[in-house]
Coordinates of C-alpha atoms in Angstrom, one line a residue:
Chain A
M1 CA 142.2 -80.8 -65.6
D2 CA 140.9 -81.2 -69.2
D3 CA 137.2 -82.1 -69.5
T4 CA 137.7 -83.4 -73.0
L5 CA 140.1 -86.1 -71.7
A6 CA 138.6 -89.5 -70.8
V7 CA 141.9 -90.9 -69.5
E8 CA 145.1 -89.1 -68.4
L9 CA 148.2 -90.9 -67.3
E10 CA 151.2 -88.9 -66.0
E11 CA 154.5 -90.6 -65.6
V12 CA 153.0 -93.9 -64.5
S13 CA 155.3 -96.6 -63.4
Y14 CA 154.6 -100.0 -61.9
T15 CA 157.0 -102.8 -60.9
Y16 CA 156.1 -106.4 -60.7
A17 CA 158.3 -109.0 -59.1
G18 CA 161.2 -106.6 -59.1
A19 CA 161.0 -105.8 -62.8
P20 CA 159.4 -102.7 -64.3
A21 CA 156.2 -103.7 -66.0
V22 CA 155.3 -100.2 -67.0
H23 CA 157.7 -97.3 -66.8
G24 CA 157.1 -93.6 -67.1
V25 CA 154.0 -93.7 -69.2
T26 CA 152.3 -90.5 -70.0
L27 CA 149.2 -90.9 -72.1
R28 CA 146.1 -88.8 -72.8
I29 CA 143.0 -90.3 -74.4
K30 CA 140.4 -87.8 -75.7
S31 CA 136.7 -88.4 -75.0
G32 CA 135.1 -90.1 -78.0
D33 CA 138.4 -91.6 -79.3
F34 CA 139.0 -95.2 -80.2
T35 CA 142.4 -96.0 -78.9
A36 CA 144.2 -99.3 -79.4
I37 CA 147.1 -100.4 -77.2
V38 CA 149.4 -102.7 -79.0
G39 CA 152.7 -104.4 -78.1
P40 CA 154.3 -107.8 -77.8
N41 CA 153.4 -110.3 -75.0
G42 CA 154.5 -109.2 -71.6
S43 CA 155.0 -105.6 -72.7
G44 CA 152.7 -104.2 -69.9
K45 CA 149.5 -103.6 -71.9
S46 CA 147.2 -105.4 -69.5
T47 CA 149.1 -103.9 -66.5
L48 CA 148.5 -100.4 -67.9
V49 CA 144.8 -101.1 -68.3
K50 CA 144.6 -102.4 -64.8
V51 CA 146.3 -99.2 -63.6
I52 CA 143.8 -97.1 -65.5
L53 CA 140.9 -99.0 -64.0
G54 CA 142.3 -98.7 -60.4
L55 CA 142.7 -102.5 -60.1
I56 CA 146.4 -102.0 -59.3
K57 CA 148.0 -99.0 -57.8
P58 CA 151.0 -97.5 -59.6
D59 CA 154.3 -97.2 -57.8
S60 CA 154.5 -93.6 -59.0
G61 CA 152.6 -91.2 -61.3
S62 CA 149.0 -90.3 -61.5
V63 CA 145.9 -91.6 -63.2
R64 CA 142.8 -89.6 -63.9
V65 CA 139.6 -90.8 -65.5
F66 CA 137.1 -88.2 -66.6
G67 CA 139.1 -85.7 -64.7
T68 CA 139.0 -87.5 -61.4
D69 CA 141.9 -89.2 -59.7
I70 CA 141.2 -92.9 -60.0
E71 CA 141.5 -93.3 -56.2
R72 CA 138.7 -90.9 -55.7
F73 CA 136.7 -92.0 -58.8
R74 CA 133.1 -93.1 -57.9
D75 CA 131.3 -92.9 -61.3
W76 CA 131.9 -96.5 -62.1
H77 CA 128.6 -96.7 -64.0
R78 CA 130.4 -94.6 -66.7
I79 CA 132.9 -97.4 -67.3
G80 CA 132.4 -100.7 -69.1
Y81 CA 135.1 -103.3 -68.8
V82 CA 135.6 -106.5 -70.8
P83 CA 138.4 -108.6 -69.3
Q84 CA 140.4 -111.2 -71.1
V85 CA 138.7 -114.6 -70.9
S86 CA 141.2 -116.7 -72.8
T87 CA 141.5 -119.0 -69.8
G88 CA 137.7 -119.4 -69.8
I89 CA 135.2 -119.3 -67.0
H90 CA 134.8 -122.3 -64.8
A91 CA 132.3 -124.7 -66.3
M92 CA 130.7 -125.5 -62.9
F93 CA 129.9 -121.9 -62.1
P94 CA 126.1 -121.8 -62.0
I95 CA 125.3 -118.5 -63.6
T96 CA 123.5 -118.0 -66.9
V97 CA 124.5 -115.6 -69.6
G98 CA 121.3 -113.5 -68.8
E99 CA 122.4 -113.3 -65.1
V100 CA 125.9 -112.2 -66.0
V101 CA 124.6 -109.5 -68.4
A102 CA 122.0 -108.3 -65.8
H103 CA 124.8 -107.9 -63.3
G104 CA 126.2 -105.2 -65.6
R105 CA 123.4 -103.0 -64.5
Y106 CA 124.9 -102.7 -61.1
T107 CA 125.1 -99.1 -59.9
G108 CA 125.1 -99.5 -56.2
F109 CA 123.7 -101.5 -53.2
S110 CA 120.3 -102.8 -53.9
P111 CA 119.1 -105.1 -51.1
F112 CA 116.1 -106.7 -52.8
D113 CA 117.9 -107.9 -56.0
F114 CA 117.9 -111.5 -54.8
W115 CA 114.1 -111.6 -54.8
S116 CA 113.7 -109.7 -58.0
R117 CA 113.1 -111.8 -61.2
K118 CA 113.7 -108.7 -63.3
N119 CA 115.6 -109.7 -66.4
G120 CA 114.4 -107.0 -68.6
A121 CA 114.3 -105.9 -72.2
D122 CA 117.7 -104.2 -71.8
V123 CA 119.3 -107.6 -71.3
D124 CA 117.6 -109.0 -74.4
S125 CA 118.6 -105.9 -76.4
V126 CA 122.3 -106.2 -75.7
L127 CA 122.3 -109.9 -76.1
R128 CA 120.7 -109.4 -79.6
A129 CA 123.4 -106.8 -80.3
V130 CA 126.1 -109.4 -79.8
D131 CA 124.1 -112.2 -81.3
M132 CA 123.8 -114.1 -78.0
M133 CA 120.1 -114.1 -77.4
D134 CA 119.8 -117.9 -78.0
F135 CA 122.3 -118.4 -75.1
K136 CA 120.5 -116.3 -72.6
R137 CA 119.5 -119.2 -70.3
R138 CA 122.7 -121.2 -70.9
R139 CA 125.4 -121.6 -68.2
I140 CA 128.2 -119.2 -69.3
G141 CA 130.9 -121.6 -68.2
E142 CA 129.7 -124.2 -70.7
L143 CA 130.1 -121.9 -73.7
S144 CA 133.1 -121.4 -76.0
T145 CA 135.6 -118.7 -75.1
G146 CA 134.4 -116.6 -78.0
Q147 CA 130.8 -116.9 -76.8
Q148 CA 131.8 -116.0 -73.2
Q149 CA 133.7 -113.0 -74.6
R150 CA 130.5 -111.8 -76.4
A151 CA 128.5 -112.3 -73.2
L152 CA 131.0 -110.1 -71.3
I153 CA 130.8 -107.5 -74.1
A154 CA 127.0 -107.5 -73.6
R155 CA 127.5 -107.1 -69.8
A156 CA 129.7 -104.0 -70.5
L157 CA 127.2 -102.6 -73.1
I158 CA 124.2 -102.8 -70.7
R159 CA 126.0 -100.2 -68.6
K160 CA 125.7 -97.7 -71.4
P161 CA 129.3 -96.7 -70.7
D162 CA 131.1 -93.5 -71.6
L163 CA 134.4 -95.4 -71.5
L164 CA 134.6 -98.9 -72.8
V165 CA 137.8 -100.8 -71.9
M166 CA 138.5 -104.1 -73.5
D167 CA 141.4 -106.5 -72.9
E168 CA 141.8 -108.5 -76.1
P169 CA 138.1 -108.7 -76.9
I170 CA 138.5 -110.9 -79.9
A171 CA 140.8 -113.4 -78.4
G172 CA 139.2 -116.8 -79.1
V173 CA 136.6 -115.3 -81.4
D174 CA 136.5 -116.5 -85.0
A175 CA 137.0 -114.1 -88.0
Q176 CA 133.3 -113.5 -88.5
G177 CA 132.7 -113.0 -84.8
G178 CA 135.7 -110.6 -84.6
E179 CA 134.3 -108.5 -87.5
E180 CA 131.0 -108.3 -85.7
V181 CA 132.7 -107.1 -82.6
Y182 CA 134.5 -104.3 -84.6
M183 CA 131.2 -103.4 -86.3
L184 CA 129.7 -103.0 -82.8
L185 CA 132.6 -100.9 -81.7
R186 CA 132.2 -98.7 -84.8
Q187 CA 128.6 -98.0 -83.8
L188 CA 129.6 -97.3 -80.2
R189 CA 132.3 -94.9 -81.4
E190 CA 129.8 -93.1 -83.6
S191 CA 127.5 -92.6 -80.5
G192 CA 130.4 -90.9 -78.7
V193 CA 131.7 -93.7 -76.5
T194 CA 135.4 -93.6 -75.7
I195 CA 137.0 -97.0 -76.5
L196 CA 140.2 -98.3 -75.2
I197 CA 141.2 -101.7 -76.5
I198 CA 144.1 -104.0 -76.1
S199 CA 144.6 -106.2 -79.2
H200 CA 147.2 -108.3 -81.0
D201 CA 145.2 -107.9 -84.1
V202 CA 147.3 -105.1 -85.5
G203 CA 145.7 -105.1 -88.9
A204 CA 142.2 -104.6 -87.4
V205 CA 143.1 -101.9 -84.9
M206 CA 145.0 -100.0 -87.6
R207 CA 141.8 -100.0 -89.6
E208 CA 139.4 -99.2 -86.7
A209 CA 141.3 -97.1 -84.2
C210 CA 141.7 -93.3 -84.1
T211 CA 144.9 -93.5 -82.2
V212 CA 147.4 -96.3 -81.5
A213 CA 149.5 -96.5 -78.4
C214 CA 152.6 -98.7 -78.7
I215 CA 153.7 -100.0 -75.4
N216 CA 156.8 -102.0 -74.5
C217 CA 157.2 -101.2 -70.9
T218 CA 157.5 -97.5 -71.9
L219 CA 155.2 -95.7 -74.3
L220 CA 157.0 -95.8 -77.6
C221 CA 154.5 -93.7 -79.5
H222 CA 150.9 -92.6 -79.5
C223 CA 149.6 -91.3 -82.7
P224 CA 146.9 -91.9 -85.4
P225 CA 147.5 -95.2 -87.3
H226 CA 148.5 -93.5 -90.5
E227 CA 151.4 -91.8 -88.8
L228 CA 152.8 -95.0 -87.5
T229 CA 155.9 -96.0 -89.4
E230 CA 157.5 -99.3 -89.9
D231 CA 160.4 -98.1 -87.7
D232 CA 157.9 -97.6 -84.9
L233 CA 156.7 -101.2 -85.3
V234 CA 160.3 -102.5 -85.4
R235 CA 161.1 -100.7 -82.2
L236 CA 157.9 -102.1 -80.7
Y237 CA 158.2 -105.7 -81.6
G238 CA 162.0 -105.9 -81.6
F239 CA 162.4 -107.3 -85.1
P240 CA 162.1 -106.1 -88.7
V241 CA 158.5 -106.2 -89.9
E242 CA 156.9 -105.9 -93.2
V243 CA 153.7 -104.0 -93.3
L244 CA 151.3 -104.2 -96.2
H245 CA 149.0 -101.2 -96.8
H246 CA 145.8 -102.0 -98.5
G247 CA 143.3 -99.5 -99.7
V248 CA 142.9 -96.0 -98.4
H249 CA 139.7 -94.5 -97.2
H250 CA 138.8 -91.4 -95.3
D251 CA 136.9 -91.4 -92.1
H252 CA 138.4 -89.0 -89.6
H253 CA 135.5 -86.5 -89.8
A254 CA 134.9 -86.9 -86.1
H255 CA 138.4 -85.6 -85.4
G256 CA 138.5 -82.9 -88.0
E257 CA 141.3 -84.6 -89.8
D258 CA 141.4 -84.5 -93.6
A259 CA 144.3 -86.8 -94.1
P260 CA 143.5 -90.0 -95.9
R261 CA 143.6 -93.1 -93.8
H262 CA 145.2 -96.3 -94.8
D263 CA 142.8 -99.2 -94.7
G264 CA 145.1 -101.1 -92.5
F265 CA 148.2 -103.2 -92.1
D266 CA 146.7 -106.4 -93.3
R267 CA 149.8 -108.3 -92.5
L268 CA 152.6 -108.0 -90.0
A269 CA 155.4 -110.4 -90.6
H270 CA 159.1 -111.1 -90.0
R271 CA 161.1 -109.8 -92.8
Chain B
M1 CA 123.3 -143.4 -27.3
P2 CA 121.5 -146.4 -25.9
T3 CA 120.6 -144.9 -22.5
A4 CA 119.5 -141.6 -23.8
K5 CA 117.4 -143.4 -26.4
T6 CA 115.2 -145.4 -24.1
P7 CA 111.7 -143.8 -24.7
P8 CA 109.7 -142.5 -21.8
A9 CA 106.9 -145.0 -20.9
T10 CA 103.5 -143.6 -21.8
T11 CA 100.7 -145.0 -19.8
G12 CA 97.0 -144.7 -20.3
S13 CA 94.2 -144.5 -17.6
T14 CA 94.2 -148.3 -17.2
G15 CA 97.9 -148.2 -16.6
S16 CA 98.7 -150.2 -19.7
R17 CA 101.2 -148.9 -22.3
T18 CA 99.5 -147.2 -25.3
A19 CA 100.9 -146.5 -28.8
D20 CA 102.1 -142.8 -29.1
P21 CA 101.4 -141.4 -32.6
M22 CA 104.5 -139.2 -32.3
P23 CA 107.6 -140.8 -33.8
A24 CA 110.1 -141.9 -31.2
I25 CA 112.7 -139.5 -32.5
L26 CA 110.5 -136.6 -31.5
Q27 CA 109.9 -137.8 -28.0
Y28 CA 113.2 -136.8 -26.8
E29 CA 114.1 -133.2 -26.1
F30 CA 117.7 -133.6 -27.1
M31 CA 116.7 -135.0 -30.5
V32 CA 114.2 -132.2 -31.1
R33 CA 117.0 -129.8 -30.3
A34 CA 119.4 -131.7 -32.6
L35 CA 116.8 -131.7 -35.5
I36 CA 116.1 -127.9 -35.1
G37 CA 119.9 -127.3 -35.0
G38 CA 120.4 -129.6 -37.9
V39 CA 117.8 -127.9 -40.1
L40 CA 119.4 -124.5 -39.3
V41 CA 122.9 -125.7 -40.0
G42 CA 121.9 -127.7 -43.0
A43 CA 120.2 -124.6 -44.5
L44 CA 123.0 -122.1 -43.6
A45 CA 126.2 -123.9 -44.3
P46 CA 125.7 -124.4 -48.1
V47 CA 124.5 -120.8 -48.5
L48 CA 127.9 -119.5 -47.5
G49 CA 129.6 -122.6 -49.0
T50 CA 128.3 -121.6 -52.4
F51 CA 130.4 -118.5 -52.5
L52 CA 133.4 -120.2 -51.0
V53 CA 133.3 -123.0 -53.6
L54 CA 132.7 -120.6 -56.5
R55 CA 135.9 -118.8 -55.4
R56 CA 137.7 -122.1 -55.4
F57 CA 138.3 -121.6 -51.7
S58 CA 136.5 -124.8 -50.6
L59 CA 139.2 -125.8 -48.1
L60 CA 138.7 -122.6 -46.2
S61 CA 136.0 -124.3 -44.2
D62 CA 138.2 -127.2 -43.4
T63 CA 141.0 -124.9 -42.3
L64 CA 138.7 -122.8 -40.2
A65 CA 137.3 -126.0 -38.6
H66 CA 140.9 -126.8 -37.5
V67 CA 141.2 -123.3 -36.1
A68 CA 138.0 -124.0 -34.3
L69 CA 139.6 -127.0 -32.6
F70 CA 142.2 -124.6 -31.2
G71 CA 139.4 -122.3 -30.0
V72 CA 137.7 -125.2 -28.3
A73 CA 140.9 -126.3 -26.6
V74 CA 141.5 -122.7 -25.3
G75 CA 137.9 -122.6 -24.0
F76 CA 138.4 -125.8 -22.0
A77 CA 141.9 -124.7 -20.8
V78 CA 140.7 -121.4 -19.5
N79 CA 137.2 -122.6 -18.5
V80 CA 135.3 -120.3 -20.7
Y81 CA 132.2 -121.2 -22.9
P82 CA 134.1 -122.9 -25.8
T83 CA 131.7 -121.6 -28.5
L84 CA 132.8 -118.1 -27.6
T85 CA 136.5 -118.8 -27.7
T86 CA 136.1 -120.7 -30.9
F87 CA 134.1 -117.9 -32.5
I88 CA 136.9 -115.4 -31.6
A89 CA 139.7 -117.7 -32.8
V90 CA 137.9 -118.6 -36.1
T91 CA 136.9 -115.0 -36.9
I92 CA 140.4 -113.7 -36.4
A93 CA 141.8 -116.5 -38.5
A94 CA 139.3 -115.9 -41.3
V95 CA 140.0 -112.2 -41.4
V96 CA 143.8 -112.7 -41.4
M97 CA 143.7 -115.3 -44.1
E98 CA 141.4 -113.2 -46.3
L99 CA 143.8 -110.2 -45.8
L100 CA 146.9 -112.3 -46.7
R101 CA 145.1 -113.8 -49.7
S102 CA 143.7 -110.6 -51.1
R103 CA 147.0 -108.7 -50.7
G104 CA 148.8 -111.5 -52.5
R105 CA 151.2 -112.0 -49.6
L106 CA 150.8 -115.8 -50.1
P107 CA 149.0 -117.9 -52.6
G108 CA 145.5 -118.9 -51.4
D109 CA 146.2 -122.6 -50.9
A110 CA 149.5 -121.8 -49.0
V111 CA 147.6 -119.5 -46.7
L112 CA 145.1 -122.3 -45.9
A113 CA 147.9 -124.9 -45.4
V114 CA 149.8 -122.6 -43.0
A115 CA 146.7 -121.7 -41.0
L116 CA 145.5 -125.4 -40.9
Y117 CA 148.8 -126.8 -39.6
S118 CA 149.7 -124.0 -37.2
S119 CA 146.2 -124.0 -35.6
L120 CA 146.2 -127.8 -35.3
A121 CA 149.7 -127.7 -33.7
A122 CA 148.6 -125.0 -31.3
A123 CA 145.5 -127.0 -30.4
V124 CA 147.5 -130.1 -29.6
V125 CA 149.9 -128.1 -27.4
V126 CA 147.0 -126.4 -25.5
I127 CA 145.2 -129.7 -25.1
S128 CA 148.4 -131.3 -23.8
A129 CA 149.1 -128.5 -21.5
A130 CA 145.6 -128.7 -20.0
Q131 CA 144.1 -132.0 -19.1
G132 CA 144.4 -133.9 -22.3
F133 CA 141.3 -135.2 -24.2
N134 CA 138.1 -135.6 -22.4
V135 CA 134.6 -136.5 -23.4
D136 CA 133.5 -132.9 -24.0
L137 CA 136.4 -132.2 -26.3
L138 CA 135.8 -135.4 -28.3
S139 CA 132.2 -134.2 -28.8
F140 CA 133.6 -131.1 -30.5
L141 CA 135.9 -133.2 -32.6
F142 CA 133.3 -135.6 -33.9
G143 CA 130.1 -133.7 -33.1
S144 CA 127.4 -134.8 -30.7
I145 CA 123.7 -134.5 -31.0
L146 CA 123.4 -135.0 -27.2
T147 CA 125.3 -131.9 -26.3
I148 CA 123.3 -129.3 -28.2
T149 CA 121.9 -126.8 -25.7
E150 CA 119.1 -124.3 -25.9
L151 CA 121.7 -121.5 -26.0
D152 CA 123.3 -123.1 -29.1
L153 CA 119.9 -123.1 -30.8
W154 CA 119.4 -119.4 -30.0
L155 CA 122.8 -118.6 -31.3
L156 CA 122.1 -120.6 -34.5
A157 CA 118.8 -118.9 -35.0
G158 CA 120.5 -115.5 -34.6
L159 CA 123.2 -116.5 -37.1
A160 CA 120.5 -117.8 -39.5
F161 CA 118.9 -114.4 -39.4
F162 CA 122.1 -112.6 -40.2
V163 CA 123.1 -115.0 -43.0
V164 CA 119.8 -114.8 -44.7
V165 CA 119.6 -111.0 -44.5
G166 CA 123.3 -110.6 -45.4
V167 CA 123.4 -113.0 -48.3
T168 CA 120.1 -111.8 -49.8
A169 CA 120.8 -108.1 -49.4
F170 CA 124.4 -108.4 -50.7
F171 CA 123.6 -111.2 -53.3
T172 CA 124.6 -109.1 -56.3
E173 CA 127.9 -108.1 -54.7
L174 CA 128.7 -111.6 -53.5
A175 CA 127.8 -113.1 -56.9
Q176 CA 129.8 -110.6 -58.9
T177 CA 132.8 -110.8 -56.6
S178 CA 132.8 -114.6 -56.9
F179 CA 132.4 -114.5 -60.6
D180 CA 135.3 -112.1 -61.3
D181 CA 136.6 -109.7 -58.7
A182 CA 138.2 -107.4 -61.2
L183 CA 134.9 -107.0 -63.0
A184 CA 133.2 -106.4 -59.6
R185 CA 135.7 -103.7 -58.7
V186 CA 135.2 -101.9 -62.0
S187 CA 131.4 -102.1 -61.3
G188 CA 132.1 -100.1 -58.1
I189 CA 131.7 -103.0 -55.6
K190 CA 133.8 -102.8 -52.5
V191 CA 135.3 -106.2 -53.0
D192 CA 137.5 -106.2 -50.0
W193 CA 134.6 -105.5 -47.6
V194 CA 132.4 -108.1 -49.3
N195 CA 135.2 -110.7 -48.9
L196 CA 135.7 -109.8 -45.2
G197 CA 132.0 -110.0 -44.5
L198 CA 131.9 -113.4 -46.1
A199 CA 134.9 -114.6 -44.1
V200 CA 133.2 -113.5 -40.8
L201 CA 129.9 -115.1 -41.7
A202 CA 131.7 -118.3 -42.6
A203 CA 133.6 -118.2 -39.3
A204 CA 130.3 -117.9 -37.3
T205 CA 128.7 -120.7 -39.3
I206 CA 131.6 -123.1 -38.7
T207 CA 131.7 -122.3 -35.0
L208 CA 128.0 -123.2 -34.6
A209 CA 127.8 -126.0 -37.1
M210 CA 130.7 -127.9 -35.5
R211 CA 128.5 -128.6 -32.4
I212 CA 126.5 -131.0 -34.6
M213 CA 129.0 -131.9 -37.3
G214 CA 132.2 -131.9 -35.4
V215 CA 135.4 -130.1 -36.3
L216 CA 136.5 -132.9 -38.6
L217 CA 133.3 -133.1 -40.7
V218 CA 131.9 -129.6 -40.7
G219 CA 133.6 -128.6 -43.9
A220 CA 131.7 -131.4 -45.7
L221 CA 128.4 -129.8 -45.1
I222 CA 129.7 -126.5 -46.4
V223 CA 131.0 -128.1 -49.7
I224 CA 129.1 -131.2 -50.7
P225 CA 125.5 -129.8 -50.9
V226 CA 126.9 -126.9 -52.9
L227 CA 128.3 -129.3 -55.5
V228 CA 124.8 -130.9 -55.8
G229 CA 123.2 -127.5 -56.2
Q230 CA 125.8 -126.4 -58.8
G231 CA 125.3 -129.6 -60.8
V232 CA 121.6 -129.5 -61.2
T233 CA 120.8 -125.9 -62.1
N234 CA 122.3 -123.2 -64.3
S235 CA 121.2 -120.3 -62.1
L236 CA 123.1 -119.0 -59.1
R237 CA 119.9 -118.2 -57.1
T238 CA 118.4 -121.6 -57.7
A239 CA 121.7 -123.3 -56.9
I240 CA 121.8 -121.6 -53.5
I241 CA 118.2 -122.7 -52.7
V242 CA 118.8 -126.3 -54.0
S243 CA 122.1 -126.5 -51.9
S244 CA 120.2 -125.4 -48.8
I245 CA 117.5 -128.0 -49.4
V246 CA 120.1 -130.7 -49.9
G247 CA 121.8 -129.6 -46.7
I248 CA 118.5 -129.8 -44.7
I249 CA 117.7 -133.2 -46.1
S250 CA 121.2 -134.5 -45.3
T251 CA 121.1 -133.3 -41.7
V252 CA 117.6 -134.5 -41.0
T253 CA 118.1 -137.9 -42.6
G254 CA 121.5 -138.2 -41.1
L255 CA 120.3 -137.4 -37.6
A256 CA 117.4 -139.9 -38.0
L257 CA 119.9 -142.6 -39.1
A258 CA 122.1 -141.7 -36.1
F259 CA 119.1 -142.0 -33.8
Y260 CA 117.7 -145.3 -35.1
R261 CA 121.0 -147.0 -36.1
D262 CA 123.0 -145.7 -33.2
I263 CA 125.8 -144.3 -35.4
P264 CA 127.6 -140.9 -35.1
G265 CA 125.5 -138.0 -36.4
G266 CA 128.2 -136.1 -38.2
G267 CA 129.3 -139.2 -40.1
A268 CA 125.7 -140.1 -41.0
I269 CA 125.0 -136.6 -42.3
V270 CA 128.0 -136.5 -44.5
L271 CA 127.4 -139.9 -46.0
V272 CA 123.8 -138.9 -46.8
A273 CA 125.1 -135.7 -48.5
V274 CA 127.7 -137.8 -50.5
A275 CA 124.9 -140.2 -51.6
M276 CA 122.9 -137.2 -52.9
L277 CA 126.0 -135.9 -54.7
V278 CA 126.4 -139.3 -56.4
L279 CA 122.8 -139.4 -57.3
S280 CA 122.9 -135.9 -58.7
I281 CA 126.0 -136.7 -60.9
A282 CA 124.2 -139.9 -62.2
W283 CA 121.1 -137.9 -62.9
R284 CA 123.1 -135.2 -64.8
R285 CA 124.8 -137.8 -66.9
F286 CA 121.5 -139.5 -67.6
R287 CA 119.9 -136.2 -68.6
R288 CA 122.9 -135.4 -71.0
R289 CA 122.6 -138.8 -72.7
S290 CA 118.9 -138.5 -73.1
S291 CA 119.0 -134.9 -74.5

């Protein structure tokens, strides 16, 4: 067991409807790292995240979170999860943004919650952080997908997690909203939170993440973004791609790396 | 109910009939029992219904009501208190359906359809093998305010206690599980246990509510007041309270209509609830246009 590891997967495989969704994945994510999982649609990214969170049980292999086997893991307050909400939340669900965020404080059975009108300063604080304070009393199902996404991010943040897992957090969010989400993630990373994110926004994750895990049923590579080659991306997406590198800046102090870092792959396209 | 409705004559010291300040509906024990039962059922059914509707599992109540018919038929066939056999049948069905649904063995709606038709078929076979339909069995089918016993009321009161304590104590767990069960699991909530508990409470509620509502209409009281509550408020807590109030108003008004207009109680209750739903939709539209 390595205490510096937030997530450890060892030869994890999962089969769905007779076809392997994830096969033989071994992945280690260090505490404090910002790791992005990228891959084409149906490549097993969301399945892998569900396995990590214990939502589905792998057919084989082991999963440890903060050194504990996920089946015996009880420190759920250390994990914040933002699911994909691209399909939206049912408009008729009578629950306000404030209530959804307050639910994020859950740490265990609390029999008098129903009678408590506590909707404290911590709710307001995280809502302000995601610029959703004006929507606190609005029904979450009536908001846009991007606003719902930000509400769920606030719900995850209120838990003050050590590990934040996000499944396509900027799906449905406009460019400015997406940039605000990444700014928030930068701040969280600076405060030591381990971040695991699934994203199709390759350019942004190359710019923001410490490491990138390329998944297409198997783990094709797991490395810092600057080590990722075009060949890796071709193997990942299955077609030749053109990657444009823009700007170089240095910000790997937290990981003791001196190598300059590319500002990102601003464009990923068919050649 | 013409014979049961004839009011007892009240005579004064002179022997002449005097006006009784108590409304006629309250002068009959069976109506008082029906009203007490109606208030309890009207308050309880939408509380559990809220969480069923939010999970898009509204038809569970209808399916369980058909299973209840099988339970009633077995009770009559083996000469055992039908509420007991019904409760056992409905609880087993609710738990099995929940297990099948949660483990993904069958899609949720397919589970409901299989349970509904198989229990209805089994009920028909049991009824046919016994004596066929009789008045008591029909009262379970369509509900009867005349047949509510003191034992039914005590059972309802006990259930009310458990539902109120259960739902308020586990409100956060129920709300989060209904909202998104994956989020709930990652928050550390034992989602499978919460779902099973809800299924058992729903089974008990349907068993007792069908004495008033009847097997065929009990699902309506679980779903319609909830839709009113969901439509008029943004908060889950308030929606539950509003739904309960709508349930109580529906049952009391419906029972009063049944008494004074001589119409079936279950039908009257559901029609009142539907009228309130229509009014709530109209009010919502009016409010949207004016805002």
